[in-house]
Amino acid sequence: MLQRVRHYKDQNYRKLRKACQREKVLFEDPFFPITDDSIYYNRSPPGNIEWKRPSELCTDPRLFVDGISSRDLNQGSLGNCWFVAACSCLATEPSIWKKVIPDHKEQEWDPRHPASYAGIFRFRFCRFGSWLDVVIDDRLPTINGRLIFCHSNDIREFWCSLLEKAYAKLNGCYEALEGGNTGEALVDFTGGISEPVALDKENYSNDLDKRKKLYQNLLKAHGRRSLISCSIRPESGDQLEAQMGCGLVKGHAYGVTDIRKVRPGVGLLSFFKNEKLFMIRMRNPWGSTEWNGAWSDGSEEWKRIGQAEREKMGVTVRDDGEFWMNFDDFSAYFTDLVVCRQINTSLFSFHKTWVEATRLSEWLVLAHPLQNRSGGCVNNRDTFLQNPQFVFNIPSDDSALLSLQQEDRRLYRKEGSGQNLSIGFEIFRVELNREYRMHVFQEKVTGSTYINARSVFLRAELKQGSYIIVPSTFEPAQSGRFMLRLFTEMPAKLRELTLDQPKPSFWSCCLGYPKRVTSIHVHSAAGLRLPESSRLPDAYVEISSEGTKVKSKVHKSNCNPDFDLKGLFYRRNEKKPIKIQVWSSSFLRDVFLGQVSVAAEQNESGSSCVVQLLDKSNRQHPLGSLLIEVTSNDDLTAL
């Protein structure tokens, strides 16, 4: 869903365009002037650069010629194959490119009304959760009358050149686009989340079942407007962008432009065959240099496919950079895959929908331990919990998608500080009623890898309960802003924990300030014994202390339920026991099964024990037993 759009540099496209039309002048962008600084910051230009408008390069300029296609683009002399590959993906999905190039018909040259042309264009990118309208003029860098950067096969078509210029403006200059991850541009185009897949490390080429499952997932993702790119990771000592014997190029980004299952055969015979070919199509941003193995342009394998099907697939026999491969060969040669998903958050959908929660925060370097918010990764155990902490709830066992995105730093390359921080996060299971920051390590459930990419993604299967995410930089004492996004099936109530402990108040003066914080973890019930005529209980457990209460989910028809319930209690009267009660859920009223009181002598930190359930009068009529774990911290005042 498109959010409110902000004007980059406060440049309003419509106002600027009307002003130029009124004054009968062509727009000149003061924020991206036609100087060498707009092109390079670290080296000299490769020749005598002249900035020319499209009308100076051809007689009939157009934004699009015969529509938009992934075959339109050629990379040029800038090392930004990652961006051009992303543009190839963009061109395959109308619902996305029409968002990136808004009101494209209005921006098109109109030969019938030449006076309306104002030399101004706008493009739209999603940055850090906000959509930005980026305005540019149409002056493009050339040498000897030819465009030196991204350009179309047709000299009259300029959408890709203008889009690249807008992206260069957003990032400071053209040179700032050299070297990058295709997923970065795909996220900027869609506002989605980037999911990387390491094909070699996860052994897809040798595992048929995994490979089939991945193909089905990619087919589904492509059908749901996800954008996909791939690359071959160079090994140590390899020359960057060196061509392999098979025609593929290492260290080079390719855009995936189609995925489809194909039946071999000609005409009606193909429908009676059970065989299916798993095919994937890619495009080299260079506009040439293709795969030369099986199913390459003009290869013998295409004789197995009818002419009509080949035309439907767009098979061409020319070196235009676009080619097909079967998925087995693809998995054997390519090492990395990036899937940029647009997560479905619509309430009106036939597909699975997700609930999104987004929070912005930052890593801050401060001297005081309780104020510092940059403690480094979990290897720095003394400082890790000083990082920002976010709590969320999973109402029932559920999948969760998590994305951590740092602020783009490419804009600061001119200043020598444009490198991404190495970032990641850890997830801990905590007490169901956790309201304050965690100061002691708890059960780690999962975590991401730490990489120096703009975003990190993780898909996790989580049980019912409360969790804390701790995003961090790999090294301590590093500053930066970040955005955390969480997608779950049910609302997760994601929020940042900012307080270390309860604040003193008027009531704490009257009733006393908490002296002890105690964490209770109730694990399992062993052998709840009931009369033979009774059905198995729908049991749940409840923990209460000084007016605070937490309750587990109901375990249906189970004599040995694993309650796995954690509660946190700030206690003014440490001698007053904590009460744990087991109940059986019923339609009319819940039935009491037994209870345990955790007395002061059981409050030693880290103790665990098996205790018998008693009746409400604490008489020795055990119905079973509970395994509980107690963790206490007496030193609240030390925080």
XYZ file of C-alpha atoms in Angstrom, residues 31-40 51 168 172-175 414:
17
model
C 20.491 20.239 -6.494
C 22.126 18.097 -9.202
C 24.086 20.534 -11.383
C 25.829 19.580 -14.630
C 29.301 19.451 -13.073
C 31.909 16.745 -12.593
C 30.905 16.526 -8.911
C 27.561 15.091 -9.979
C 29.383 12.277 -11.782
C 32.569 11.365 -9.894
C 25.490 17.219 -20.670
C 22.277 8.909 -8.702
C 24.925 11.846 -4.205
C 26.418 11.223 -7.642
C 26.793 8.591 -10.363
C 30.002 7.116 -8.942
C 32.060 11.425 -0.847
